[in-house]
Amino acid sequence: MNASIESTLFSDLENLEKALSQDLSGDHARAMIRYFGEAARESGTMKAQARIDAERQLIGQLENAFEASQRVIRKIWETLHGAALAV
């Protein structure tokens, strides 16, 4: 990974951690989880409609990434606040 991408990634994660640490109620985290859930569902629909195997594979990877984003948001919020996030 080059230095620019690495710097951007760590900066984005730092900003995410800051936003979630200030989200005492969990409302912002839940909204982000819903957003990524909807994106994953829409990706699943797109994957089912794709006609080319390479497209299905790429869309499947995108769907997996959105689902992983949901898990990351939840894990960071729960770790920062020491509580389970009710979604």
PDB file of C-alpha atoms in Angstrom:
ATOM      1  CA  MET A   1       0.000   0.000   0.000  1.00  0.00           C
ATOM      2  CA  ASN A   2       1.453   3.360  -0.877  1.00  0.00           C
ATOM      3  CA  ALA A   3       1.926   6.093   1.710  1.00  0.00           C
ATOM      4  CA  SER A   4      -0.884   8.296   0.364  1.00  0.00           C
ATOM      5  CA  ILE A   5      -3.505   5.549   0.487  1.00  0.00           C
ATOM      6  CA  GLU A   6      -2.296   4.447   3.918  1.00  0.00           C
ATOM      7  CA  SER A   7      -2.484   8.010   5.228  1.00  0.00           C
ATOM      8  CA  THR A   8      -6.015   8.447   3.854  1.00  0.00           C
ATOM      9  CA  LEU A   9      -7.157   5.131   5.320  1.00  0.00           C
ATOM     10  CA  PHE A  10      -5.837   5.905   8.795  1.00  0.00           C
ATOM     11  CA  SER A  11      -7.286   9.408   8.653  1.00  0.00           C
ATOM     12  CA  ASP A  12     -10.708   8.042   7.674  1.00  0.00           C
ATOM     13  CA  LEU A  13     -10.612   5.477  10.483  1.00  0.00           C
ATOM     14  CA  GLU A  14      -9.601   8.160  12.956  1.00  0.00           C
ATOM     15  CA  ASN A  15     -12.527  10.329  11.841  1.00  0.00           C
ATOM     16  CA  LEU A  16     -14.893   7.365  12.125  1.00  0.00           C
ATOM     17  CA  GLU A  17     -13.666   6.596  15.633  1.00  0.00           C
ATOM     18  CA  LYS A  18     -14.086  10.241  16.636  1.00  0.00           C
ATOM     19  CA  ALA A  19     -17.636  10.395  15.242  1.00  0.00           C
ATOM     20  CA  LEU A  20     -18.648   7.162  16.941  1.00  0.00           C
ATOM     21  CA  SER A  21     -17.065   8.125  20.251  1.00  0.00           C
ATOM     22  CA  GLN A  22     -19.247  11.253  20.296  1.00  0.00           C
ATOM     23  CA  ASP A  23     -22.359   9.208  19.428  1.00  0.00           C
ATOM     24  CA  LEU A  24     -23.453   8.419  22.971  1.00  0.00           C
ATOM     25  CA  SER A  25     -26.986   7.364  21.983  1.00  0.00           C
ATOM     26  CA  GLY A  26     -25.887   5.141  19.093  1.00  0.00           C
ATOM     27  CA  ASP A  27     -28.268   6.899  16.708  1.00  0.00           C
ATOM     28  CA  HIS A  28     -25.526   7.849  14.266  1.00  0.00           C
ATOM     29  CA  ALA A  29     -24.061   4.327  14.331  1.00  0.00           C
ATOM     30  CA  ARG A  30     -27.482   2.790  13.718  1.00  0.00           C
ATOM     31  CA  ALA A  31     -28.066   5.161  10.781  1.00  0.00           C
ATOM     32  CA  MET A  32     -24.731   4.156   9.254  1.00  0.00           C
ATOM     33  CA  ILE A  33     -25.527   0.467   9.776  1.00  0.00           C
ATOM     34  CA  ARG A  34     -28.919   0.928   8.078  1.00  0.00           C
ATOM     35  CA  TYR A  35     -27.257   2.739   5.174  1.00  0.00           C
ATOM     36  CA  PHE A  36     -24.731  -0.047   4.621  1.00  0.00           C
ATOM     37  CA  GLY A  37     -27.490  -2.649   5.015  1.00  0.00           C
ATOM     38  CA  GLU A  38     -29.543  -1.002   2.290  1.00  0.00           C
ATOM     39  CA  ALA A  39     -26.474  -0.767   0.060  1.00  0.00           C
ATOM     40  CA  ALA A  40     -25.812  -4.487   0.608  1.00  0.00           C
ATOM     41  CA  ARG A  41     -29.434  -5.358  -0.241  1.00  0.00           C
ATOM     42  CA  GLU A  42     -29.320  -3.261  -3.399  1.00  0.00           C
ATOM     43  CA  SER A  43     -26.037  -4.913  -4.350  1.00  0.00           C
ATOM     44  CA  GLY A  44     -27.669  -8.307  -3.887  1.00  0.00           C
ATOM     45  CA  THR A  45     -30.450  -7.272  -6.248  1.00  0.00           C
ATOM     46  CA  MET A  46     -27.919  -6.050  -8.793  1.00  0.00           C
ATOM     47  CA  LYS A  47     -25.950  -9.287  -8.477  1.00  0.00           C
ATOM     48  CA  ALA A  48     -29.069 -11.346  -9.195  1.00  0.00           C
ATOM     49  CA  GLN A  49     -29.676  -9.315 -12.356  1.00  0.00           C
ATOM     50  CA  ALA A  50     -26.083  -9.376 -13.617  1.00  0.00           C
ATOM     51  CA  ARG A  51     -25.559 -11.495 -16.718  1.00  0.00           C
ATOM     52  CA  ILE A  52     -21.783 -11.714 -16.745  1.00  0.00           C
ATOM     53  CA  ASP A  53     -19.941 -13.863 -14.190  1.00  0.00           C
ATOM     54  CA  ALA A  54     -17.273 -11.213 -13.640  1.00  0.00           C
ATOM     55  CA  GLU A  55     -19.971  -8.650 -12.858  1.00  0.00           C
ATOM     56  CA  ARG A  56     -21.646 -11.010 -10.379  1.00  0.00           C
ATOM     57  CA  GLN A  57     -18.298 -11.629  -8.703  1.00  0.00           C
ATOM     58  CA  LEU A  58     -17.484  -7.917  -8.448  1.00  0.00           C
ATOM     59  CA  ILE A  59     -20.955  -7.042  -7.155  1.00  0.00           C
ATOM     60  CA  GLY A  60     -20.699  -9.913  -4.662  1.00  0.00           C
ATOM     61  CA  GLN A  61     -17.448  -8.446  -3.358  1.00  0.00           C
ATOM     62  CA  LEU A  62     -19.144  -5.076  -3.039  1.00  0.00           C
ATOM     63  CA  GLU A  63     -22.048  -6.663  -1.141  1.00  0.00           C
ATOM     64  CA  ASN A  64     -19.555  -8.350   1.210  1.00  0.00           C
ATOM     65  CA  ALA A  65     -17.772  -5.026   1.753  1.00  0.00           C
ATOM     66  CA  PHE A  66     -21.023  -3.295   2.734  1.00  0.00           C
ATOM     67  CA  GLU A  67     -21.831  -6.106   5.174  1.00  0.00           C
ATOM     68  CA  ALA A  68     -18.311  -5.862   6.622  1.00  0.00           C
ATOM     69  CA  SER A  69     -18.795  -2.111   7.036  1.00  0.00           C
ATOM     70  CA  GLN A  70     -21.853  -2.800   9.168  1.00  0.00           C
ATOM     71  CA  ARG A  71     -19.832  -5.128  11.405  1.00  0.00           C
ATOM     72  CA  VAL A  72     -16.981  -2.609  11.703  1.00  0.00           C
ATOM     73  CA  ILE A  73     -19.322   0.237  12.697  1.00  0.00           C
ATOM     74  CA  ARG A  74     -21.040  -1.924  15.300  1.00  0.00           C
ATOM     75  CA  LYS A  75     -17.764  -3.275  16.733  1.00  0.00           C
ATOM     76  CA  ILE A  76     -16.149   0.165  16.996  1.00  0.00           C
ATOM     77  CA  TRP A  77     -19.212   1.696  18.678  1.00  0.00           C
ATOM     78  CA  GLU A  78     -19.547  -1.201  21.133  1.00  0.00           C
ATOM     79  CA  THR A  79     -15.839  -1.137  21.969  1.00  0.00           C
ATOM     80  CA  LEU A  80     -15.838   2.620  22.539  1.00  0.00           C
ATOM     81  CA  HIS A  81     -18.953   2.580  24.712  1.00  0.00           C
ATOM     82  CA  GLY A  82     -18.612  -0.780  26.443  1.00  0.00           C
ATOM     83  CA  ALA A  83     -22.191  -1.704  25.611  1.00  0.00           C
ATOM     84  CA  ALA A  84     -24.130  -3.643  23.008  1.00  0.00           C
ATOM     85  CA  LEU A  85     -25.618  -1.549  20.216  1.00  0.00           C
ATOM     86  CA  ALA A  86     -29.303  -2.345  19.744  1.00  0.00           C
ATOM     87  CA  VAL A  87     -30.063  -2.134  16.036  1.00  0.00           C
TER      88      VAL A  87
END
